[in-house]
């Protein structure tokens, strides 16, 4: 089991390379004396529920065998201060999980009428499974960097699904969030796996005998996948020469989903703006040129109505929202302004997360002259073609 961090080539799903890891679920039946092997209404289950090799997530294949090399686009870097503020640049290995077992009797794929809840520490779990059909749901325990958890889980509305969602901040939201007036906190990293119709029958169908431990074992291949997606944002300032001196530490990305169904990983239709932290770095090396960069990292449930892990091609992205990235920057005359960038195409191209890049030639951008905060909103269009429009 590995733990990836910013010191081991930043293996992450932001480009997310997200091909899921196989979670081996071992269902073990402890043997009675041989003559009574199949007697009784219950069997003991031994479930090493989670066995992860996280590097499998990093095989980020977009389509037709083409991989996305996020490192080639990422110029902001990731230093100790970034780690302190944002945490790992990529996913970290979960160690504690929530297990939900739903018994559906003799009917597979039936509605859930009851649930058995367990917490798994490490990679093993022991329990009893009654003869019949079971649905099994697993997701990781949340470990918030600052100790304040943003994610909430709704298990009460229906036993047929678990809903994960985030709450609003006090920060105003102005772009592509028509139902909400404020931006929302980004969720913590969330992984899930779901298997339905797991049969435990008296004939021990699908079981194998383990002579070493003297048990019968049934192996279930469950895919543990991240259902939150990492985006790295960077606004690269060419020829800045001290014109912009910093950022206020905040950024927003609009048009994303507020919630997701943990069972399916399908994001909700509740369109929001996600609030995240940013930093300003001077004299970053970009292919031999020294540039200033306003960058940050955010997690999101992705685009509404989709599970990014199930999309194989850009044509399958049915996103209808516009996505705006806005960063508040300070100028050398004491004024500040909010720069707003339409990054819709980039978000859609990176449906499982990735690098969102904006490049600005500061020789083309004037300094705001009005006093006070938020001197103007600079709505930037066609920035990738280096054409800029600023309503000063």
Tab-separated table of C-alpha atoms in Angstrom:
chain	number	residue	atom	x	y	z
A	1	UNK	CA	0.000	0.000	0.000
A	2	UNK	CA	1.397	3.312	-1.011
A	3	UNK	CA	0.877	6.885	-0.009
A	4	UNK	CA	1.467	9.468	-2.672
A	5	UNK	CA	2.495	12.972	-1.907
A	6	UNK	CA	4.165	15.939	-3.504
A	7	UNK	CA	7.567	14.319	-3.147
A	8	UNK	CA	6.987	11.229	-5.246
A	9	UNK	CA	6.183	12.829	-8.581
A	10	UNK	CA	2.824	13.952	-7.351
A	11	UNK	CA	0.867	11.012	-8.509
A	12	UNK	CA	-2.650	12.254	-8.669
A	13	UNK	CA	-5.869	12.121	-10.305
A	14	UNK	CA	-5.985	15.472	-11.471
A	15	UNK	CA	-5.389	14.447	-14.576
A	16	UNK	CA	-6.637	12.318	-12.838
A	17	UNK	CA	-5.889	9.523	-13.938
A	18	UNK	CA	-8.508	7.578	-12.812
A	19	UNK	CA	-8.683	3.942	-13.668
A	20	UNK	CA	-10.069	2.423	-10.471
A	21	UNK	CA	-8.301	0.108	-8.096
A	22	UNK	CA	-9.567	-3.394	-7.470
A	23	UNK	CA	-10.882	-3.965	-4.011
A	24	UNK	CA	-10.875	-7.630	-3.116
A	25	UNK	CA	-13.772	-8.512	-0.879
A	26	UNK	CA	-13.229	-11.920	0.643
A	27	UNK	CA	-16.334	-13.633	1.913
A	28	UNK	CA	-15.281	-16.505	4.163
A	29	UNK	CA	-17.327	-19.352	5.517
A	30	UNK	CA	-15.836	-21.035	8.587
A	31	UNK	CA	-16.355	-24.771	8.241
A	32	UNK	CA	-18.569	-26.849	10.463
A	33	UNK	CA	-17.626	-30.530	10.801
A	34	UNK	CA	-17.606	-31.945	7.277
A	35	UNK	CA	-20.842	-33.918	7.634
A	36	UNK	CA	-22.701	-30.725	8.555
A	37	UNK	CA	-20.952	-28.297	6.234
A	38	UNK	CA	-24.108	-26.782	4.760
A	39	UNK	CA	-26.283	-26.862	7.864
A	40	UNK	CA	-27.442	-23.705	9.571
A	41	UNK	CA	-29.007	-20.458	8.375
A	42	UNK	CA	-26.011	-18.186	8.733
A	43	UNK	CA	-22.353	-18.261	7.781
A	44	UNK	CA	-19.426	-16.314	9.138
A	45	UNK	CA	-17.922	-13.764	6.790
A	46	UNK	CA	-14.361	-12.577	6.797
A	47	UNK	CA	-14.038	-9.456	4.645
A	48	UNK	CA	-10.703	-7.837	3.953
A	49	UNK	CA	-12.866	-5.131	2.446
A	50	UNK	CA	-10.251	-2.825	1.011
A	51	UNK	CA	-6.959	-3.667	-0.636
A	52	UNK	CA	-5.869	-0.663	-2.648
A	53	UNK	CA	-3.031	-0.009	-5.048
A	54	UNK	CA	-3.538	3.692	-5.542
A	55	UNK	CA	-1.101	3.987	-8.411
A	56	UNK	CA	-3.752	2.338	-10.565
A	57	UNK	CA	-5.728	5.573	-10.416
A	58	UNK	CA	-3.025	7.416	-12.200
A	59	UNK	CA	-3.461	5.603	-15.524
A	60	UNK	CA	-5.460	8.502	-16.878
A	61	UNK	CA	-6.480	7.476	-20.351
A	62	UNK	CA	-8.702	10.002	-22.061
A	63	UNK	CA	-9.609	8.158	-25.240
A	64	UNK	CA	-8.174	5.883	-27.877
A	65	UNK	CA	-5.129	5.130	-25.742
A	66	UNK	CA	-4.183	8.803	-25.365
A	67	UNK	CA	-3.005	9.671	-21.854
A	68	UNK	CA	-3.092	13.074	-20.246
A	69	UNK	CA	0.293	14.185	-18.856
A	70	UNK	CA	-0.712	16.864	-16.362
A	71	UNK	CA	2.911	17.519	-15.324
A	72	UNK	CA	3.675	18.943	-18.756
A	73	UNK	CA	1.077	21.680	-18.169
A	74	UNK	CA	1.619	22.366	-14.469
A	75	UNK	CA	4.009	25.294	-13.947
A	76	UNK	CA	2.780	26.482	-10.554
A	77	UNK	CA	4.551	23.684	-8.659
A	78	UNK	CA	3.779	22.454	-5.141
A	79	UNK	CA	5.898	23.538	-2.196
A	80	UNK	CA	5.673	23.084	1.574
A	81	UNK	CA	3.328	26.067	1.961
A	82	UNK	CA	0.979	24.644	-0.658
A	83	UNK	CA	0.981	21.354	1.221
A	84	UNK	CA	0.159	23.129	4.479
A	85	UNK	CA	-2.729	25.060	2.919
A	86	UNK	CA	-4.134	22.590	0.428
A	87	UNK	CA	-2.815	19.221	1.574
A	88	UNK	CA	-1.666	16.598	-0.895
A	89	UNK	CA	-1.689	17.689	-4.502
A	90	UNK	CA	-3.288	14.363	-5.397
A	91	UNK	CA	-5.290	11.667	-3.691
A	92	UNK	CA	-4.041	10.027	-0.520
A	93	UNK	CA	-4.720	6.470	0.468
A	94	UNK	CA	-7.789	6.039	2.695
A	95	UNK	CA	-7.327	3.929	5.811
A	96	UNK	CA	-10.773	4.055	7.447
A	97	UNK	CA	-13.989	3.115	5.656
A	98	UNK	CA	-17.722	3.025	6.219
A	99	UNK	CA	-19.435	-0.225	5.262
A	100	UNK	CA	-23.146	-0.539	4.601
A	101	UNK	CA	-24.668	-3.994	4.052
A	102	UNK	CA	-28.219	-4.291	2.744
A	103	UNK	CA	-29.953	-7.679	2.909
A	104	UNK	CA	-32.603	-8.148	0.191
A	105	UNK	CA	-33.616	-11.710	1.102
A	106	UNK	CA	-34.323	-14.056	-1.777
A	107	UNK	CA	-34.801	-11.210	-4.276
A	108	UNK	CA	-31.672	-9.724	-5.894
A	109	UNK	CA	-31.526	-5.972	-6.600
A	110	UNK	CA	-34.588	-5.323	-4.455
A	111	UNK	CA	-35.220	-2.113	-2.551
A	112	UNK	CA	-33.336	-1.713	0.704
A	113	UNK	CA	-35.508	-2.074	3.784
A	114	UNK	CA	-32.757	-2.399	6.396
A	115	UNK	CA	-29.058	-1.720	6.735
A	116	UNK	CA	-26.150	-3.029	8.801
A	117	UNK	CA	-23.571	-0.309	9.446
A	118	UNK	CA	-19.931	-0.940	10.230
A	119	UNK	CA	-16.673	1.003	10.310
A	120	UNK	CA	-13.562	-0.629	8.890
A	121	UNK	CA	-10.127	0.351	10.188
A	122	UNK	CA	-7.456	-1.058	7.946
A	123	UNK	CA	-8.407	-3.645	5.349
A	124	UNK	CA	-10.370	-6.359	7.115
A	125	UNK	CA	-13.835	-6.899	8.478
A	126	UNK	CA	-15.546	-9.886	10.126
A	127	UNK	CA	-19.294	-10.333	10.170
A	128	UNK	CA	-22.210	-12.687	9.529
A	129	UNK	CA	-24.211	-12.857	6.331
A	130	UNK	CA	-27.603	-14.575	6.228
A	131	UNK	CA	-28.324	-16.851	3.250
A	132	UNK	CA	-29.720	-14.763	0.425
A	133	UNK	CA	-28.770	-11.636	-1.532
A	134	UNK	CA	-26.796	-8.642	-0.315
A	135	UNK	CA	-25.877	-5.199	-1.589
A	136	UNK	CA	-22.590	-3.805	-0.287
A	137	UNK	CA	-21.561	-0.131	-0.205
A	138	UNK	CA	-18.202	1.221	0.980
A	139	UNK	CA	-16.853	4.764	1.177
A	140	UNK	CA	-13.910	6.304	2.969
A	141	UNK	CA	-13.992	8.189	6.230
A	142	UNK	CA	-13.335	11.900	5.750
A	143	UNK	CA	-10.153	13.372	7.175
A	144	UNK	CA	-10.359	17.159	6.826
A	145	UNK	CA	-7.024	18.989	6.786
A	146	UNK	CA	-8.245	21.779	9.073
A	147	UNK	CA	-10.409	19.526	11.222
A	148	UNK	CA	-13.617	21.083	9.876
A	149	UNK	CA	-15.434	18.673	7.573
A	150	UNK	CA	-17.171	20.126	4.512
A	151	UNK	CA	-18.815	16.901	3.380
A	152	UNK	CA	-22.207	15.858	4.715
A	153	UNK	CA	-23.869	12.470	4.209
A	154	UNK	CA	-27.605	11.870	3.983
A	155	UNK	CA	-28.511	8.262	4.792
A	156	UNK	CA	-31.986	9.031	6.112
A	157	UNK	CA	-33.907	10.164	3.047
A	158	UNK	CA	-33.705	6.711	1.477
A	159	UNK	CA	-31.936	3.445	2.263
A	160	UNK	CA	-31.506	2.909	-1.469
A	161	UNK	CA	-28.745	5.488	-1.718
A	162	UNK	CA	-26.341	7.643	0.285
A	163	UNK	CA	-26.111	11.281	-0.771
A	164	UNK	CA	-22.945	13.341	-0.211
A	165	UNK	CA	-23.141	17.134	-0.398
A	166	UNK	CA	-21.425	20.346	0.738
A	167	UNK	CA	-22.680	23.530	2.407
A	168	UNK	CA	-22.610	27.187	1.483
A	169	UNK	CA	-19.951	29.689	2.431
A	170	UNK	CA	-20.535	33.381	3.083
A	171	UNK	CA	-18.875	34.240	-0.232
A	172	UNK	CA	-21.219	35.636	-2.948
A	173	UNK	CA	-21.766	33.582	-6.094
A	174	UNK	CA	-22.462	35.436	-9.320
A	175	UNK	CA	-21.813	33.027	-12.168
A	176	UNK	CA	-23.681	29.899	-13.253
A	177	UNK	CA	-25.329	29.128	-9.936
A	178	UNK	CA	-28.895	30.362	-10.473
A	179	UNK	CA	-30.386	28.582	-7.448
A	180	UNK	CA	-27.848	29.826	-4.917
A	181	UNK	CA	-26.583	33.251	-3.932
A	182	UNK	CA	-23.412	32.029	-2.227
A	183	UNK	CA	-20.475	29.831	-3.186
A	184	UNK	CA	-20.026	26.382	-1.624
A	185	UNK	CA	-17.152	24.690	0.150
A	186	UNK	CA	-15.232	22.137	-1.873
A	187	UNK	CA	-15.703	18.520	-0.722
A	188	UNK	CA	-12.940	16.425	0.773
A	189	UNK	CA	-11.560	13.474	-1.255
A	190	UNK	CA	-14.234	10.802	-1.501
A	191	UNK	CA	-13.933	7.236	-2.791
A	192	UNK	CA	-16.662	4.627	-3.097
A	193	UNK	CA	-17.445	1.096	-4.225
A	194	UNK	CA	-20.826	-0.566	-4.644
A	195	UNK	CA	-21.766	-4.154	-5.449
A	196	UNK	CA	-25.326	-5.451	-5.793
A	197	UNK	CA	-26.928	-8.842	-5.781
A	198	UNK	CA	-24.148	-10.672	-3.958
A	199	UNK	CA	-25.509	-14.178	-3.362
A	200	UNK	CA	-24.687	-16.298	-0.342
A	201	UNK	CA	-26.333	-19.695	-0.987
A	202	UNK	CA	-26.307	-22.970	0.869
A	203	UNK	CA	-24.477	-24.706	-1.974
A	204	UNK	CA	-21.630	-22.220	-1.504
A	205	UNK	CA	-21.743	-21.340	-5.185
A	206	UNK	CA	-18.701	-19.352	-6.162
A	207	UNK	CA	-16.839	-20.263	-2.982
A	208	UNK	CA	-13.355	-21.740	-2.933
A	209	UNK	CA	-11.836	-23.775	-0.146
A	210	UNK	CA	-8.724	-22.331	1.525
A	211	UNK	CA	-6.898	-25.287	3.112
A	212	UNK	CA	-4.424	-23.031	4.919
A	213	UNK	CA	-7.091	-21.244	6.958
A	214	UNK	CA	-9.669	-24.080	6.675
A	215	UNK	CA	-12.388	-21.812	5.317
A	216	UNK	CA	-14.421	-21.376	2.176
A	217	UNK	CA	-13.775	-18.060	0.417
A	218	UNK	CA	-15.813	-16.077	-2.063
A	219	UNK	CA	-14.020	-13.267	-3.860
A	220	UNK	CA	-15.925	-10.201	-5.005
A	221	UNK	CA	-14.204	-7.755	-7.333
A	222	UNK	CA	-15.364	-4.307	-6.232
A	223	UNK	CA	-13.965	-1.182	-7.859
A	224	UNK	CA	-13.007	1.582	-5.445
A	225	UNK	CA	-12.999	4.871	-7.339
A	226	UNK	CA	-12.604	8.530	-6.444
A	227	UNK	CA	-15.908	10.333	-6.956
A	228	UNK	CA	-14.461	13.769	-6.269
A	229	UNK	CA	-12.228	15.225	-8.969
A	230	UNK	CA	-9.135	17.370	-8.537
A	231	UNK	CA	-8.599	20.505	-10.615
A	232	UNK	CA	-5.382	22.523	-10.562
A	233	UNK	CA	-5.865	26.129	-11.612
A	234	UNK	CA	-3.097	28.482	-12.728
A	235	UNK	CA	-3.310	32.010	-14.090
A	236	UNK	CA	0.082	32.675	-15.696
A	237	UNK	CA	1.141	36.324	-15.927
A	238	UNK	CA	3.680	37.131	-18.620
A	239	UNK	CA	5.603	40.439	-18.409
A	240	UNK	CA	4.010	41.267	-15.079
A	241	UNK	CA	6.982	43.283	-13.751
A	242	UNK	CA	5.267	43.924	-10.420
A	243	UNK	CA	1.978	45.217	-11.872
A	244	UNK	CA	-0.014	42.566	-10.002
A	245	UNK	CA	1.440	42.008	-6.553
A	246	UNK	CA	-0.736	39.249	-5.088
A	247	UNK	CA	-4.129	37.614	-4.611
A	248	UNK	CA	-6.599	37.711	-1.745
A	249	UNK	CA	-6.325	33.947	-1.305
A	250	UNK	CA	-9.676	32.998	-2.809
A	251	UNK	CA	-10.861	31.554	-6.089
A	252	UNK	CA	-14.128	30.227	-7.480
A	253	UNK	CA	-15.100	27.774	-10.195
A	254	UNK	CA	-18.737	27.816	-11.264
A	255	UNK	CA	-21.078	25.396	-12.978
A	256	UNK	CA	-20.170	22.343	-10.879
A	257	UNK	CA	-22.392	19.933	-8.908
A	258	UNK	CA	-23.109	20.381	-5.213
A	259	UNK	CA	-23.747	16.681	-4.503
A	260	UNK	CA	-23.228	13.119	-5.662
A	261	UNK	CA	-24.822	9.732	-5.024
A	262	UNK	CA	-22.159	7.677	-3.248
A	263	UNK	CA	-23.533	4.392	-4.639
A	264	UNK	CA	-23.309	5.401	-8.293
A	265	UNK	CA	-20.905	8.336	-8.319
A	266	UNK	CA	-23.379	10.288	-10.455
A	267	UNK	CA	-23.271	13.986	-9.587
A	268	UNK	CA	-26.480	15.827	-8.750
A	269	UNK	CA	-28.189	18.448	-10.881
A	270	UNK	CA	-27.707	21.135	-8.211
A	271	UNK	CA	-25.511	23.672	-9.998
A	272	UNK	CA	-23.151	25.649	-7.730
A	273	UNK	CA	-19.983	27.715	-7.553
A	274	UNK	CA	-17.112	26.037	-5.674
A	275	UNK	CA	-14.916	28.180	-3.418
A	276	UNK	CA	-11.219	27.296	-3.026
A	277	UNK	CA	-7.900	28.768	-1.836
A	278	UNK	CA	-5.265	30.375	-4.044
A	279	UNK	CA	-1.670	31.596	-3.750
A	280	UNK	CA	0.520	33.970	-5.741
A	281	UNK	CA	4.051	32.938	-6.730
A	282	UNK	CA	6.647	35.166	-8.363
A	283	UNK	CA	9.409	34.239	-10.803
A	284	UNK	CA	8.272	30.720	-11.607
A	285	UNK	CA	10.219	28.974	-14.339
A	286	UNK	CA	8.049	28.274	-17.385
A	287	UNK	CA	10.128	26.757	-20.135
A	288	UNK	CA	12.988	29.128	-19.398
A	289	UNK	CA	10.808	32.222	-18.884
A	290	UNK	CA	10.201	33.710	-15.435
A	291	UNK	CA	6.489	34.270	-14.905
A	292	UNK	CA	4.217	35.078	-11.986
A	293	UNK	CA	1.404	32.614	-11.311
A	294	UNK	CA	-1.806	32.728	-9.280
A	295	UNK	CA	-2.608	29.086	-8.603
A	296	UNK	CA	-4.694	26.764	-6.499
A	297	UNK	CA	-6.176	23.316	-6.123
A	298	UNK	CA	-9.815	22.380	-5.696
A	299	UNK	CA	-11.970	19.293	-5.444
A	300	UNK	CA	-15.431	19.007	-6.870
A	301	UNK	CA	-18.091	16.390	-7.556
A	302	UNK	CA	-17.649	17.235	-11.221
A	303	UNK	CA	-20.198	18.244	-13.800
A	304	UNK	CA	-23.890	17.735	-13.113
A	305	UNK	CA	-25.582	14.470	-13.978
A	306	UNK	CA	-22.406	12.525	-14.760
A	307	UNK	CA	-19.930	10.060	-13.307
A	308	UNK	CA	-16.574	11.095	-14.768
A	309	UNK	CA	-15.189	7.580	-14.291
A	310	UNK	CA	-17.716	6.261	-16.809
A	311	UNK	CA	-16.936	8.755	-19.568
A	312	UNK	CA	-14.535	7.590	-22.250
A	313	UNK	CA	-14.716	10.402	-24.799
A	314	UNK	CA	-15.418	14.125	-24.879
A	315	UNK	CA	-18.499	13.395	-27.000
A	316	UNK	CA	-20.009	11.662	-23.975
A	317	UNK	CA	-19.800	14.843	-21.869
A	318	UNK	CA	-23.363	16.185	-21.833
A	319	UNK	CA	-22.594	19.253	-19.769
A	320	UNK	CA	-24.862	22.248	-20.377
A	321	UNK	CA	-23.405	24.684	-17.851
A	322	UNK	CA	-20.811	27.373	-18.409
A	323	UNK	CA	-17.763	27.267	-16.166
A	324	UNK	CA	-16.141	30.475	-14.974
A	325	UNK	CA	-12.918	30.732	-13.012
A	326	UNK	CA	-12.536	33.951	-11.060
A	327	UNK	CA	-9.523	35.128	-9.077
A	328	UNK	CA	-9.241	38.381	-7.142
A	329	UNK	CA	-5.853	40.057	-7.694
A	330	UNK	CA	-4.156	43.081	-6.136
A	331	UNK	CA	-2.389	45.741	-8.205
A	332	UNK	CA	0.655	47.773	-7.242
A	333	UNK	CA	-1.433	50.927	-6.732
A	334	UNK	CA	-3.409	49.326	-3.907
A	335	UNK	CA	-6.523	48.547	-5.936
A	336	UNK	CA	-7.804	45.064	-6.676
A	337	UNK	CA	-10.018	43.462	-9.280
A	338	UNK	CA	-11.702	40.143	-9.908
A	339	UNK	CA	-10.569	38.501	-13.110
A	340	UNK	CA	-13.194	36.167	-14.600
A	341	UNK	CA	-12.240	33.553	-17.186
A	342	UNK	CA	-14.567	31.353	-19.216
A	343	UNK	CA	-12.930	27.927	-18.848
A	344	UNK	CA	-15.899	25.862	-20.023
A	345	UNK	CA	-13.976	24.032	-22.740
A	346	UNK	CA	-11.132	23.125	-20.380
A	347	UNK	CA	-13.447	21.747	-17.691
A	348	UNK	CA	-15.295	19.626	-20.223
A	349	UNK	CA	-12.072	18.299	-21.733
A	350	UNK	CA	-10.896	17.316	-18.244
A	351	UNK	CA	-14.056	15.633	-17.044
A	352	UNK	CA	-12.134	13.659	-14.423
A	353	UNK	CA	-10.069	16.623	-13.271
A	354	UNK	CA	-6.954	18.237	-14.660
A	355	UNK	CA	-5.044	21.460	-15.100
A	356	UNK	CA	-6.970	24.625	-15.960
A	357	UNK	CA	-4.592	27.196	-17.435
A	358	UNK	CA	-5.046	30.862	-18.259
A	359	UNK	CA	-2.177	32.876	-19.753
A	360	UNK	CA	-2.225	36.679	-19.681
A	361	UNK	CA	0.148	39.169	-21.281
A	362	UNK	CA	0.232	41.881	-18.643
A	363	UNK	CA	1.454	44.425	-21.192
A	364	UNK	CA	-2.117	44.389	-22.545
A	365	UNK	CA	-3.811	44.910	-19.174
A	366	UNK	CA	-4.208	48.312	-17.564
A	367	UNK	CA	-4.068	49.175	-13.879
A	368	UNK	CA	-7.447	50.048	-12.301
A	369	UNK	CA	-7.635	53.641	-11.181
A	370	UNK	CA	-10.788	53.616	-9.076
A	371	UNK	CA	-10.214	53.499	-5.326
A	372	UNK	CA	-11.562	50.884	-2.960
A	373	UNK	CA	-11.836	47.136	-3.205
A	374	UNK	CA	-13.029	45.263	-6.266
A	375	UNK	CA	-12.177	48.088	-8.594
A	376	UNK	CA	-13.535	46.217	-11.605
A	377	UNK	CA	-14.443	42.791	-12.899
A	378	UNK	CA	-12.218	41.860	-15.814
A	379	UNK	CA	-14.160	39.346	-17.864
A	380	UNK	CA	-11.574	37.735	-20.085
A	381	UNK	CA	-12.607	36.028	-23.303
A	382	UNK	CA	-10.571	34.016	-25.777
A	383	UNK	CA	-7.559	34.181	-23.498
A	384	UNK	CA	-6.069	31.038	-25.001
A	385	UNK	CA	-5.803	32.911	-28.313
A	386	UNK	CA	-4.357	35.853	-26.412
A	387	UNK	CA	-7.172	38.264	-27.194
A	388	UNK	CA	-8.384	40.138	-24.125
A	389	UNK	CA	-11.474	42.224	-23.404
A	390	UNK	CA	-11.577	44.260	-20.209
A	391	UNK	CA	-14.487	46.539	-19.268
A	392	UNK	CA	-12.345	49.032	-17.326
